[in-house]
Coordinates of C-alpha atoms (C1' of nucleotides) in Angstrom, one line a residue:
Chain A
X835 CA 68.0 2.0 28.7
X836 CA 66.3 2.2 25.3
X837 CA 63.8 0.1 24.2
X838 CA 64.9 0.2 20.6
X839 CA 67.7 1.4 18.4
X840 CA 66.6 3.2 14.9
X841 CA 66.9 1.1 11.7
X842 CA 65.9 -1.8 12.4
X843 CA 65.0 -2.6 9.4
X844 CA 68.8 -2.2 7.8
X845 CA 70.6 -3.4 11.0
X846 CA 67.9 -6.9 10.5
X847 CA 68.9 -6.7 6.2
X848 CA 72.9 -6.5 7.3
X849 CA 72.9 -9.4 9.7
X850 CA 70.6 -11.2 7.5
X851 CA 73.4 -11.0 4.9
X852 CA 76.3 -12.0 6.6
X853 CA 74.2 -15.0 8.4
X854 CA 72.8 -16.4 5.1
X855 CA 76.4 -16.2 4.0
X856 CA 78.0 -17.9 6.2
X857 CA 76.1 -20.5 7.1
X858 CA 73.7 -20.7 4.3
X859 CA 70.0 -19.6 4.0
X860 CA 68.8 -22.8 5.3
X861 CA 70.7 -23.3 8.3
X862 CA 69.7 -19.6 9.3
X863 CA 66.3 -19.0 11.2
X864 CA 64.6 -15.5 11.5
X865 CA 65.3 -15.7 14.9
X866 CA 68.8 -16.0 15.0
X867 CA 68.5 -12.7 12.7
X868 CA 66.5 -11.2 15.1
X869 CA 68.4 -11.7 18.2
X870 CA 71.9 -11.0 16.4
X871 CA 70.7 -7.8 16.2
X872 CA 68.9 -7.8 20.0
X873 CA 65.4 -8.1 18.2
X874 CA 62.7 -11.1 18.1
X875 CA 61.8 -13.3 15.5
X876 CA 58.5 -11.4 15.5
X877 CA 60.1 -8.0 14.6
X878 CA 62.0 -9.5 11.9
X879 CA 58.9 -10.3 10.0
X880 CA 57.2 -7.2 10.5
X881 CA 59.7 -5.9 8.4
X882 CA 60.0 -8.7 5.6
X883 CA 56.7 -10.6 5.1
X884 CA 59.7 -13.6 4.6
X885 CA 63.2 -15.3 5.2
X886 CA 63.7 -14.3 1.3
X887 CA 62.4 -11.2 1.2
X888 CA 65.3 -9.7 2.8
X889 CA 67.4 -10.2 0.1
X890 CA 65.3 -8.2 -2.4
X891 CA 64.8 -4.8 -0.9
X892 CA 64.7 -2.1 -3.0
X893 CA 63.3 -3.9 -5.6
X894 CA 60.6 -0.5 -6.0
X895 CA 63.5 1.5 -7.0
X896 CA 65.4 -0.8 -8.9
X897 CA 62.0 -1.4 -11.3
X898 CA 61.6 2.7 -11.3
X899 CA 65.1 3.0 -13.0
X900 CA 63.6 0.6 -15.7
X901 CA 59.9 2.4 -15.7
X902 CA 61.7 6.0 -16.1
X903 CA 64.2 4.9 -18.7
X904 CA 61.3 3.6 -21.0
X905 CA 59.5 7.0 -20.7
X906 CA 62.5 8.9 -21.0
X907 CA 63.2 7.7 -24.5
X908 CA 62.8 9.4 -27.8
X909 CA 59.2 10.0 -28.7
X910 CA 59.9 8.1 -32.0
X911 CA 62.5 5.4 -30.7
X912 CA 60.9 1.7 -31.2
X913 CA 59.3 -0.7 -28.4
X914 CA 63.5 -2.2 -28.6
X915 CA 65.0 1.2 -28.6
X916 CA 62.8 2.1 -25.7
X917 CA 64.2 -0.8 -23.7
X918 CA 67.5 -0.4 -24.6
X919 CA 67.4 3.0 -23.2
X920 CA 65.9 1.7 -19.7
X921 CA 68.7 -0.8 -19.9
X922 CA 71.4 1.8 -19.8
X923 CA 69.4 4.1 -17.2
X924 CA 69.1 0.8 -15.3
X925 CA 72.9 -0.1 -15.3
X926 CA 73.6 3.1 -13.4
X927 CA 71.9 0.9 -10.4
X928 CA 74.9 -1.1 -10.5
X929 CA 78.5 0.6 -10.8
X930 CA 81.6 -1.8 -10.7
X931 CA 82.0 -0.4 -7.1
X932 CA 78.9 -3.1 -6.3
X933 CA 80.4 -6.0 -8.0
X934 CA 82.0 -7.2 -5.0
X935 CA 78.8 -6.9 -3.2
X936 CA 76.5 -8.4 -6.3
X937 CA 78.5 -11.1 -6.4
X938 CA 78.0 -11.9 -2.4
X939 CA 74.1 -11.9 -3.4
X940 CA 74.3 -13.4 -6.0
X941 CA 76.1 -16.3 -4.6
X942 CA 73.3 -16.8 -2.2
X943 CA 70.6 -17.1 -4.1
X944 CA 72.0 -19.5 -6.5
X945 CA 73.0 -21.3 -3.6
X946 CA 69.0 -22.0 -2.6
X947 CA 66.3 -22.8 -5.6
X948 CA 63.6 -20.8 -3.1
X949 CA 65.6 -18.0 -3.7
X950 CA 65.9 -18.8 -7.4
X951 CA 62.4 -18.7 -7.8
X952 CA 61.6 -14.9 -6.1
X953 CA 64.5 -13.6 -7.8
X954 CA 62.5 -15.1 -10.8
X955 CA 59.2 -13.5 -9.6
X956 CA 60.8 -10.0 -9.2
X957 CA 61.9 -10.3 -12.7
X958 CA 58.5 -11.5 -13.7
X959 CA 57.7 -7.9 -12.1
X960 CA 59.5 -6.1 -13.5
X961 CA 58.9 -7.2 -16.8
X962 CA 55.4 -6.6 -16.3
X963 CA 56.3 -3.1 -14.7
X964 CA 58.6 -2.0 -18.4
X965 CA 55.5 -3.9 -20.8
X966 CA 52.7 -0.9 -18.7
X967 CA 55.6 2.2 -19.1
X968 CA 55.5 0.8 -23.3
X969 CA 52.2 0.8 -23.2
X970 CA 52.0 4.2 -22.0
X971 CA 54.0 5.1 -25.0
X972 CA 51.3 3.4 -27.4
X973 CA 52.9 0.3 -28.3
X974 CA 50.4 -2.6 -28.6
X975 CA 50.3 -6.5 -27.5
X976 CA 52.2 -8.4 -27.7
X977 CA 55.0 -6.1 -28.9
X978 CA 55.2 -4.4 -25.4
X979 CA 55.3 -7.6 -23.4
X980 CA 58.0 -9.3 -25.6
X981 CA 59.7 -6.3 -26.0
X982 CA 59.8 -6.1 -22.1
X983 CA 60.4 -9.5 -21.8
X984 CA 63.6 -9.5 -24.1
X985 CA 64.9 -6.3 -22.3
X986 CA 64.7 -8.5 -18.8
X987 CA 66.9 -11.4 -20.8
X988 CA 69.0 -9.2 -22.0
X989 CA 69.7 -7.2 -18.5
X990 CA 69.7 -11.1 -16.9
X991 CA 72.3 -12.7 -19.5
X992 CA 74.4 -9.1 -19.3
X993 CA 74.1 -8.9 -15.0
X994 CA 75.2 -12.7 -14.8
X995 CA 78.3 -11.9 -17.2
X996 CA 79.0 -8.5 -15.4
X997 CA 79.6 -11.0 -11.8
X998 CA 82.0 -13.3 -14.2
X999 CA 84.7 -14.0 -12.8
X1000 CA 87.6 -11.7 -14.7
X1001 CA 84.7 -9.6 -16.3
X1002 CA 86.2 -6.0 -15.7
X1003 CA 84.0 -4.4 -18.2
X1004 CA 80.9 -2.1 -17.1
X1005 CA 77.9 -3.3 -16.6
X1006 CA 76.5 -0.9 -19.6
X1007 CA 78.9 -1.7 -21.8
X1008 CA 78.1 -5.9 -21.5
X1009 CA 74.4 -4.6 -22.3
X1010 CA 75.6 -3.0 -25.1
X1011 CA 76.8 -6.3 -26.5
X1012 CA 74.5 -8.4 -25.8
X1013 CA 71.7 -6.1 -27.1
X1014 CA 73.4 -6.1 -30.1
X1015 CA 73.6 -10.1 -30.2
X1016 CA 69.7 -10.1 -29.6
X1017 CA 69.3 -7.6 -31.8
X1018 CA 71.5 -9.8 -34.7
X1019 CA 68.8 -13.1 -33.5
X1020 CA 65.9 -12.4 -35.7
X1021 CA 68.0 -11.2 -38.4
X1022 CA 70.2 -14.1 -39.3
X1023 CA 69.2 -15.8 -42.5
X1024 CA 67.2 -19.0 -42.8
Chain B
X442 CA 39.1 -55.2 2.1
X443 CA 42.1 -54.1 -0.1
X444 CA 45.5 -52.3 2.0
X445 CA 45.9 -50.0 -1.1
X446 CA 44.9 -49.0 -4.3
X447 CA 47.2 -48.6 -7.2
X448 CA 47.5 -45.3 -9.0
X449 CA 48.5 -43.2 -5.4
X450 CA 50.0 -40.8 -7.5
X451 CA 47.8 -40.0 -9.8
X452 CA 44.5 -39.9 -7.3
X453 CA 46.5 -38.0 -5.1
X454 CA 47.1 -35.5 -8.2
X455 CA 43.6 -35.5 -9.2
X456 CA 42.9 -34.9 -5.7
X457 CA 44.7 -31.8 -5.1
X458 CA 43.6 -30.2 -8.4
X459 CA 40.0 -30.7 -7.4
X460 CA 40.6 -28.8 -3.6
X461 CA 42.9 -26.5 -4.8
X462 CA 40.2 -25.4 -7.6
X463 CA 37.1 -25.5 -4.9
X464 CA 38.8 -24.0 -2.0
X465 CA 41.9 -22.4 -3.0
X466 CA 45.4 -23.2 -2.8
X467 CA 46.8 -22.2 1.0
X468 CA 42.8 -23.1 2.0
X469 CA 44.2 -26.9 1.4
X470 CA 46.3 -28.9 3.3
X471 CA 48.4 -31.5 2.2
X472 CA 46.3 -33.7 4.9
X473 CA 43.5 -32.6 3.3
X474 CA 44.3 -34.1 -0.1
X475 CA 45.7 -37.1 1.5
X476 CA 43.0 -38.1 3.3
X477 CA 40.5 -37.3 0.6
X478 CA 41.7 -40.6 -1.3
X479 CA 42.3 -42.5 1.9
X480 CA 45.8 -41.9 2.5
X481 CA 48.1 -39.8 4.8
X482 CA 50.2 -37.2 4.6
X483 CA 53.1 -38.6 4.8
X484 CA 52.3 -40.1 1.5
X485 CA 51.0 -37.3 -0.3
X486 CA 55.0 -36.1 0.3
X487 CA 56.3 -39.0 -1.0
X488 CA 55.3 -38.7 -4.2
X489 CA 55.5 -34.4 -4.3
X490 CA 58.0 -33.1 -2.7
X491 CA 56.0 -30.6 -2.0
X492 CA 52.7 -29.0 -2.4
X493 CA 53.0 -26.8 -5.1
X494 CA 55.1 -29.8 -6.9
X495 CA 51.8 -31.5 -7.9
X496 CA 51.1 -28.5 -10.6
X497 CA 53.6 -29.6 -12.3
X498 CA 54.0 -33.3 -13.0
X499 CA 55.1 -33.7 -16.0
X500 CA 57.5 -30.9 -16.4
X501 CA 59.9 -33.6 -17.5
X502 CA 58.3 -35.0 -20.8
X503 CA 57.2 -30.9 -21.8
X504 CA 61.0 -30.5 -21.4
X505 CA 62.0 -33.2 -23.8
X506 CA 59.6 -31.9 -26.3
X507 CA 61.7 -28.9 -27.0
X508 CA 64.6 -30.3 -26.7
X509 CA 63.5 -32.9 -29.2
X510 CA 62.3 -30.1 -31.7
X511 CA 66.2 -28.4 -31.1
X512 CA 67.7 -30.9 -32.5
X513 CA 65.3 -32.0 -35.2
X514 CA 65.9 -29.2 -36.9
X515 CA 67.6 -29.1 -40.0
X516 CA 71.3 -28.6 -39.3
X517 CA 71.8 -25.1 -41.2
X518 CA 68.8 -23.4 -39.2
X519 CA 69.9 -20.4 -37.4
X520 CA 69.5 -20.8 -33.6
X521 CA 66.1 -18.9 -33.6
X522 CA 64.8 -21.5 -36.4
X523 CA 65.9 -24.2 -34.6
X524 CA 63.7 -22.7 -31.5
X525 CA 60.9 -22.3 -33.7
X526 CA 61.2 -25.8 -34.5
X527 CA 60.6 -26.5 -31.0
X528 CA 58.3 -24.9 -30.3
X529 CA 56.5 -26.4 -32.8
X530 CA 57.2 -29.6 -31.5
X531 CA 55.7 -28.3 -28.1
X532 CA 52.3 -26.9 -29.3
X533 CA 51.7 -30.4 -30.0
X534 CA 51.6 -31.1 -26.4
X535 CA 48.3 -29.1 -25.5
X536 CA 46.0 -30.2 -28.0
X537 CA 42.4 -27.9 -28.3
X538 CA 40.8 -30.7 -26.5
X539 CA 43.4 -29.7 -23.5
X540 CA 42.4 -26.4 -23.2
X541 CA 39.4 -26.7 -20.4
X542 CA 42.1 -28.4 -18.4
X543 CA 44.8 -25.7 -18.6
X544 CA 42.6 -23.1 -18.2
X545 CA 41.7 -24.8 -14.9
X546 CA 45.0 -25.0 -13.7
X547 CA 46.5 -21.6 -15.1
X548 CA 43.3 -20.1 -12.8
X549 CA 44.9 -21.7 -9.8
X550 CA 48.3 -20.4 -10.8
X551 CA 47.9 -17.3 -11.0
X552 CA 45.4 -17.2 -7.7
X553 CA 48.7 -18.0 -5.9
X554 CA 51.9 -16.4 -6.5
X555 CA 54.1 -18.9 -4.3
X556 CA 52.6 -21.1 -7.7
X557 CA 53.2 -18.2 -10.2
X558 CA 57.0 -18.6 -8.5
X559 CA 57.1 -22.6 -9.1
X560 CA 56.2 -22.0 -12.7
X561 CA 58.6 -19.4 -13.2
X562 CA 61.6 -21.7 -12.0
X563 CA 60.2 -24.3 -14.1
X564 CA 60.3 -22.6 -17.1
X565 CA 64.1 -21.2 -16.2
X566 CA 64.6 -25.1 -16.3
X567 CA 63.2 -25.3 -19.6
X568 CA 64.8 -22.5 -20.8
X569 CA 68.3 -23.8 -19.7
X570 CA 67.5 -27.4 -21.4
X571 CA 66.7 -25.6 -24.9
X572 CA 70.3 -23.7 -24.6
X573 CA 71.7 -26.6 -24.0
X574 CA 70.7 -28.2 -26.9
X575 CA 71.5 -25.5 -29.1
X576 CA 74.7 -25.6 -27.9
X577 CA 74.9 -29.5 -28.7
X578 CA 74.1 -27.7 -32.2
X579 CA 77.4 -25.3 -32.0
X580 CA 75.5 -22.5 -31.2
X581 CA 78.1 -20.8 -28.8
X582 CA 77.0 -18.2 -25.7
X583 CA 75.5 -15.9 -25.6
X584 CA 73.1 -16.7 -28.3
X585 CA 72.2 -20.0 -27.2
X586 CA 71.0 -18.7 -24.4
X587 CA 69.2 -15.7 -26.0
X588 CA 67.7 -17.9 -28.7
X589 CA 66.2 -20.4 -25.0
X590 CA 65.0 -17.4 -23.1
X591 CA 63.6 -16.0 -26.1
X592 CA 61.9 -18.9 -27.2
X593 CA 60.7 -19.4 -23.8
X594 CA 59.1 -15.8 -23.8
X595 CA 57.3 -16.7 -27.0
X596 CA 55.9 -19.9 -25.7
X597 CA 54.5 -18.1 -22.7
X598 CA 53.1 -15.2 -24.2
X599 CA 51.5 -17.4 -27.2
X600 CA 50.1 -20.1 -24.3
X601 CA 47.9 -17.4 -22.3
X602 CA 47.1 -16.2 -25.3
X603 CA 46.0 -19.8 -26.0
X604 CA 43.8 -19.7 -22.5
X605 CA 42.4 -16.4 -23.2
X606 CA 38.6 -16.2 -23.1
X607 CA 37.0 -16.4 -27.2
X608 CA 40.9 -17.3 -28.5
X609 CA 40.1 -20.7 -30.7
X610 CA 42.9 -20.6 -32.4
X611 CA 45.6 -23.7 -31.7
X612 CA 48.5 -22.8 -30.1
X613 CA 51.1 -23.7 -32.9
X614 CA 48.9 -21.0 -35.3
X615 CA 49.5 -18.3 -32.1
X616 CA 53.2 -19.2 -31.7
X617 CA 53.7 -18.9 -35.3
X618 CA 52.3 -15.2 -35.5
X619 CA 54.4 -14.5 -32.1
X620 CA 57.6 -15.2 -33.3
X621 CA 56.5 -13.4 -36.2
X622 CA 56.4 -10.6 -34.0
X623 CA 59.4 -11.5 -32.2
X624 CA 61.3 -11.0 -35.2
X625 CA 60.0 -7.7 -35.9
X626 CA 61.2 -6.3 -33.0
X627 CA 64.9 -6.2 -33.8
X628 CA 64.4 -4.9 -37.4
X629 CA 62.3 -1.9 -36.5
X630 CA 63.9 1.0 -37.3
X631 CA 65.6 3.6 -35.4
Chain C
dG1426 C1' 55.0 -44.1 10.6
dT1427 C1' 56.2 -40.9 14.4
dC1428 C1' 58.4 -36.9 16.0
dT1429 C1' 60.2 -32.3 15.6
dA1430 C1' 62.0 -27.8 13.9
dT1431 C1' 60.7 -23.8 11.9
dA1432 C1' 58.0 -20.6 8.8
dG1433 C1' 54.6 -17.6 9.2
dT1434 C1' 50.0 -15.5 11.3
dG1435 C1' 46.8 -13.4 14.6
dC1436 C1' 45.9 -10.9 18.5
dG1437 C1' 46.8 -8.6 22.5
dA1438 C1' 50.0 -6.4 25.9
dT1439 C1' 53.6 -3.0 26.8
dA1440 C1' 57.0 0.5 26.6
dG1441 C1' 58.6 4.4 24.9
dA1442 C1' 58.1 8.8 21.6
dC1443 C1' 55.5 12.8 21.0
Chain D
dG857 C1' 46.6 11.4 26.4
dT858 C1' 47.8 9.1 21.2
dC859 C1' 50.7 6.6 18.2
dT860 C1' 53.7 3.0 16.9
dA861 C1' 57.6 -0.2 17.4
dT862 C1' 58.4 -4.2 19.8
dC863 C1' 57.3 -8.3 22.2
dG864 C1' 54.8 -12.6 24.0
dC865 C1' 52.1 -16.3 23.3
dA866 C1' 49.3 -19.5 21.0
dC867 C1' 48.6 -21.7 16.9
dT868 C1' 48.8 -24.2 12.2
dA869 C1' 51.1 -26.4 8.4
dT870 C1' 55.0 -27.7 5.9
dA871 C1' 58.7 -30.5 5.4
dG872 C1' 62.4 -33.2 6.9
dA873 C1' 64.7 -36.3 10.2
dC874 C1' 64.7 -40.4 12.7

DNA sequence: GTCTATAGTGCGATAGAC
DNA sequence: GTCTATCGCACTATAGAC
């Protein structure tokens, strides 16, 4: 008899899923995670400091695709052009084969404010994270945090259209667009 | 011997800003602030619904500022104008004389991130207000919501900047060189 | 106003991997 | 033997139900 299985960690994030879809995140305790999986409610949150957590993994390489998209840009390409090239490097994290399976997530956090509010945070992050990688490049305040902080709305308005229902373009193709109507913004006449 | 005071709300409010300054914000209980103005607990969630809720009374009336300023606009400004407008409009709302105050709070903010959350989802609210009233303006998607979350970014970014140790300047002179700034961005060149 | 479920923490015990 | 995943138990505070 063995004590404990491997991945815990995944088999915990998979029933954690298909629980806070079913029967919403409320109505779902850590411990009926946990012991759908033959674990206790105090493994589950050795792995996940909490009931939300679990629906954010891989946050830390989601924010690198962004970080290494900023650096990877022409040395002479603008604070914008910068973040438009993390946008497309970030799209890449999400290819139409993951619709079906954003939209699931997606569903269940706008389902629950809490969960509203840390996807919120992690964008907070990762704006933070793509205003230090401009930085690196030399670009000042407060161009590199509203720089970073228009390339998070513009990834947020394109994700949200990409899980449209009907929306069968790419996910880096809606970024294109929508770059371009940000872009247009500042420029229209007074 | 008098059953209660009036003002409940606004003692408890004071209340909680007080221990959540001294002590820190987990470091207080909801008892705690209660009972420091001679009432329970059960009371204190009464008028919060919950703890982090009394950082942001008010939210409401902040909200209507900007949409207020939206739609005093003059009806041929652009959808970035008309945000401009507002945020004009809002800077009015935090006064020099404000500025010990916010500092206060802000410091407890960002101590905490469950409140650095709370104030995130408040300003998706706001965000989502001022799109809606640039659409009650025409302004179709996705620009109404790319003019709110830009306008939003602005508003934060000039506000810290506002709180910022030696900064003397008042806020609607700092938002006024942000969205200089803001509009910049787009018309760098390649 | 009371009662209760549950999130989340701290610490120590135990069982297996190595 | 060490190292580490897991568990057990006691506990506090939030928040909602009754």
């Amino acid at each position: 008899m063995v004590r404990w299985k491997p991945g815990a960690q995944q088999r915990l994030h998979a029933a954690a899923m298909d629980l806070y879809a079913e029967r919403g995140f409320e109505q779902t305790t850590a411990a009926d995670i946990a012991q759908s999986v033959g674990l206790t409610e105090r493994t589950f949150f050795r792995y996940f400091v909490d009931k939300r957590e679990v629906l954010f993994a891989g946050q830390e390489a989601f924010q690198q695709v962004f970080v290494d998209g900023v650096a990877a840009a022409p040395e002479d390409a603008s604070a914008l052009d910068a973040v438009a090239s993390a946008l497309q490097a970030a799209a890449s994290f999400f290819p139409d084969d993951r619709r079906t399976h954003s939209r699931r997530r997606q569903a269940i956090i706008v389902a629950n404010p809490s969960l509203h509010e840390r996807e919120l945070l992690k964008m907070a992050w990762l704006s933070a994270a793509i205003a230090e990688a401009l930085r690196r490049r030399g670009i000042a305040e407060p161009q590199a945090t509203l720089a970073a902080e228009t390339g998070v709305t513009v990834f947020g308005v394109s994700y949200r259209q990409w899980l449209a229902e009907g929306e069968e373009r790419s996910l880096a193709a809606i970024e294109d667009d929508v770059l371009r109507e940000v872009r247009a913004l500042s420029s229209s006449t007074v």
